Short mmCIF file of C-alpha atoms in Angstrom, two decimals:
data_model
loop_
_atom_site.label_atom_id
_atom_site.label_comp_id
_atom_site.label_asym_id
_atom_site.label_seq_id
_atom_site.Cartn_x
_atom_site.Cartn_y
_atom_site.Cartn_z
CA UNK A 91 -14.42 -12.55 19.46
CA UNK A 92 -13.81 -10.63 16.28
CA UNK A 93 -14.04 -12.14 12.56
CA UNK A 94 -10.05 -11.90 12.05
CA UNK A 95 -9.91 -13.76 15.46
CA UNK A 96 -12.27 -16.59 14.28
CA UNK A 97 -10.92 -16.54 10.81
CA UNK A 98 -7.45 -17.70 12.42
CA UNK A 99 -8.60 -19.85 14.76
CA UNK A 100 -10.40 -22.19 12.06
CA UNK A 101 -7.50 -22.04 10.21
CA UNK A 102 -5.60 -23.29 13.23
CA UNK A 103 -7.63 -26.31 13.08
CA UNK A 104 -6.76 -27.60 9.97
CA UNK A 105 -4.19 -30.11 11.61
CA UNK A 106 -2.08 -31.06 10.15
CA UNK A 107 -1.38 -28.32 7.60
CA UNK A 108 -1.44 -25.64 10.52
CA UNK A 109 -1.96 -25.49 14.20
CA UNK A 110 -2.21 -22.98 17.21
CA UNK A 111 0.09 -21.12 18.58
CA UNK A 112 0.63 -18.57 21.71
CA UNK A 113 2.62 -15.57 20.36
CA UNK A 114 2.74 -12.71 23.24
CA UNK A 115 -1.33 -13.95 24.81
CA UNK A 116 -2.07 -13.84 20.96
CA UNK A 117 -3.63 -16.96 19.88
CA UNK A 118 -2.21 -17.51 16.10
CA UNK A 119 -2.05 -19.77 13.06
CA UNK A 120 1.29 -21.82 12.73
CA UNK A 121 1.66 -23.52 9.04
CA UNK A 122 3.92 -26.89 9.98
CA UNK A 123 5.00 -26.63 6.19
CA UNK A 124 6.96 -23.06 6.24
CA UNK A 125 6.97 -22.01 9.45
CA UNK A 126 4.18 -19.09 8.22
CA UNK A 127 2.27 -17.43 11.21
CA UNK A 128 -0.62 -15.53 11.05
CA UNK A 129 -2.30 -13.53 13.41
CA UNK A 130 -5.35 -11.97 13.96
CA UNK A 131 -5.47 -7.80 13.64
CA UNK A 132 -5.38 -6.09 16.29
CA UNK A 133 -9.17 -5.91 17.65
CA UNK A 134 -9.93 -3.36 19.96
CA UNK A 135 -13.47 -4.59 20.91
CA UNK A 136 -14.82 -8.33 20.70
CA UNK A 137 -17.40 -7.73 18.09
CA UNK A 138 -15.07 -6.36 15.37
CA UNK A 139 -16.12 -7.50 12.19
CA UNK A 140 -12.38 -6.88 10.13
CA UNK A 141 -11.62 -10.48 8.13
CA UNK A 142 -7.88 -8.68 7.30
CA UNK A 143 -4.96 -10.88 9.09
CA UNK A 144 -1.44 -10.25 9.62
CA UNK A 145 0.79 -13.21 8.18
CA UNK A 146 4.19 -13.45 8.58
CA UNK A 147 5.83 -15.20 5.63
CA UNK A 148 7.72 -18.27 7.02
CA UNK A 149 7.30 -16.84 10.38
CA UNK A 150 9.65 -13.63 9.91
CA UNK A 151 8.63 -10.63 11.34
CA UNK A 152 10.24 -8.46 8.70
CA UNK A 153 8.74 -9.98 6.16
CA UNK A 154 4.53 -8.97 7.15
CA UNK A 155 1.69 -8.65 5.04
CA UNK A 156 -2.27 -7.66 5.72
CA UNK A 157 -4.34 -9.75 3.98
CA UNK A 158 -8.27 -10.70 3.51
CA UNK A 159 -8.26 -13.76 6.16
CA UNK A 160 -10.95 -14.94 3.50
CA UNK A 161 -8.20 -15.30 0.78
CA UNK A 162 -5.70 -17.36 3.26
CA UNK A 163 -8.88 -19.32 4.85
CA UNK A 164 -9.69 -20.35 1.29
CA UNK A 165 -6.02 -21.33 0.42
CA UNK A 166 -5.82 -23.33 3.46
CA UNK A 167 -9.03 -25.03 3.06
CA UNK A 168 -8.34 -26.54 -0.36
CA UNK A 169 -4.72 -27.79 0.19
CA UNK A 170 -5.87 -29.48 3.93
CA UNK A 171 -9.03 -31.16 1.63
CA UNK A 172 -6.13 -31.56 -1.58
CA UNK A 173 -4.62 -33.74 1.15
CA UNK A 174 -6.97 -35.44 2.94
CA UNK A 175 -8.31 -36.52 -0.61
CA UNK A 176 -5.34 -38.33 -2.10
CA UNK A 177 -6.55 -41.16 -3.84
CA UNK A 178 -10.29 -40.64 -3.19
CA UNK A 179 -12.20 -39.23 -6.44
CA UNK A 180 -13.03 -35.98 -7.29
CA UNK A 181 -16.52 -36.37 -6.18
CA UNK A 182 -15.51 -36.78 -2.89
CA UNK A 183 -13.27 -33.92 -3.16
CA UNK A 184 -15.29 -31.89 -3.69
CA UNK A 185 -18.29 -32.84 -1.30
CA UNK A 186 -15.56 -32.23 1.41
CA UNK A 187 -14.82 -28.57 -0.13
CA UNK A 188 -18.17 -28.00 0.08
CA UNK A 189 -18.53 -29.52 3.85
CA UNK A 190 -15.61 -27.20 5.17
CA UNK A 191 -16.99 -24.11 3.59
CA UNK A 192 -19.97 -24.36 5.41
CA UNK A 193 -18.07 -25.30 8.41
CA UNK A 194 -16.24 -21.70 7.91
CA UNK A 195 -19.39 -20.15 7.19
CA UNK A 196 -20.79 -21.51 10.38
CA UNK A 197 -17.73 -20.94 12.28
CA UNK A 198 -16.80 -16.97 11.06
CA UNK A 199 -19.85 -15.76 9.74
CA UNK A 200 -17.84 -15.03 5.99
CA UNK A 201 -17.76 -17.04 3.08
CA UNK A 202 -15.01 -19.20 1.16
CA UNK A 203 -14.17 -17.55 -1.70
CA UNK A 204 -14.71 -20.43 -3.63
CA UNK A 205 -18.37 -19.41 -2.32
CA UNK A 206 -17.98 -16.64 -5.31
CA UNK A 207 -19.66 -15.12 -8.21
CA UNK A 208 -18.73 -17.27 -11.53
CA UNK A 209 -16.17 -14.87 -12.57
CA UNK A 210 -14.24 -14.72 -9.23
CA UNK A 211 -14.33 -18.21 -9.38
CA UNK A 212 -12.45 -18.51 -12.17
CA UNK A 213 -9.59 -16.27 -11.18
CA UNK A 214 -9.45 -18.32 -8.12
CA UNK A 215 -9.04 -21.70 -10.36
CA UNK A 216 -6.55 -19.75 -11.81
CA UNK A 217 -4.70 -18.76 -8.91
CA UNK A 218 -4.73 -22.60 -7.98
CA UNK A 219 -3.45 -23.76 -11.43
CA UNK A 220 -0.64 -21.17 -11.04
CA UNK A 221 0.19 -22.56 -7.75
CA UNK A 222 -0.04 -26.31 -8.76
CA UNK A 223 2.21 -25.09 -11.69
CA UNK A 224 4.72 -22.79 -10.11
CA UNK A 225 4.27 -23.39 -5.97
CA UNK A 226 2.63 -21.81 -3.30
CA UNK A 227 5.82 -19.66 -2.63
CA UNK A 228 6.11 -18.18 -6.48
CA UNK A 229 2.51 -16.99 -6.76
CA UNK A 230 2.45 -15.40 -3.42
CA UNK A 231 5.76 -13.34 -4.11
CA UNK A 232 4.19 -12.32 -7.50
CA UNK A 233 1.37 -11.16 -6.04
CA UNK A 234 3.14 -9.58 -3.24
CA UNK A 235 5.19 -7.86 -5.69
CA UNK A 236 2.35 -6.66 -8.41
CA UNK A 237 0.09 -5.02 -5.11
CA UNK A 238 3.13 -2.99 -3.79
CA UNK A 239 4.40 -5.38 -0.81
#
């Protein structure tokens, strides 16, 4: 099984946030929120090590992106611990960040990228800010739009 293949497949675990899905002997991602799917690339052998995914936005085949299944994986990760932590305190937030990244680590064999060098990290905290600000849907359209898709 290739890294995009595991990459989904965790993320198809996060229940209730996402779950799995048979598209055409494909196993994929379903997000319950949006409708989203994402699939793995297409691997032609078993020990492929490509972390890109294909995600259809709200499940619409015209409307496809590749992306790093790192990037989505990390996304995924921090809204399913964002709300399994409601109410509990930030410690315990983030022991459980740190928990599932080394559950993905374990998992896939690639890294969070939380898991990243200070100055990564902080564009990521920015990304999330952004998102808390402006929603999920906002930031990924400007993004979308500023690399070309």
């Amino acid at each position: 099984m290739g890294l995009s293949t595991r990459i989904v497949n965790f993320i198809s675990n996060l229940i209730p946030l996402y779950v799995e899905e048979e598209i055409k002997g494909i196993w994929a991602a379903r997000s319950l929120g949006d409708g989203t799917l994402i699939l793995p690339m297409d691997e032609e052998d078993d020990d492929s090590e490509d972390e890109f995914v294909t995600v259809h936005w709200q499940g619409d085949p015209n409307r496809q992106a590749t992306v790093l299944g790192t990037f989505l994986a990390s996304c995924a990760v921090v809204k399913y611990v964002e709300m399994h932590g409601v109410g509990q305190k930030n410690e315990h937030i983030q022991s459980e960040l740190r928990h599932l990244a080394r559950h993905f680590t374990v998992k896939t064999g690639a890294k969070l990228v939380f898991e990243m060098e200070e100055e990564e990290a902080r564009l990521l905290q920015l990304l999330e800010r952004a998102v808390r600000k402006i929603g999920n849907e906002a930031v990924t359209e400007i993004i979308k739009k500023s690399i070309g898709f």
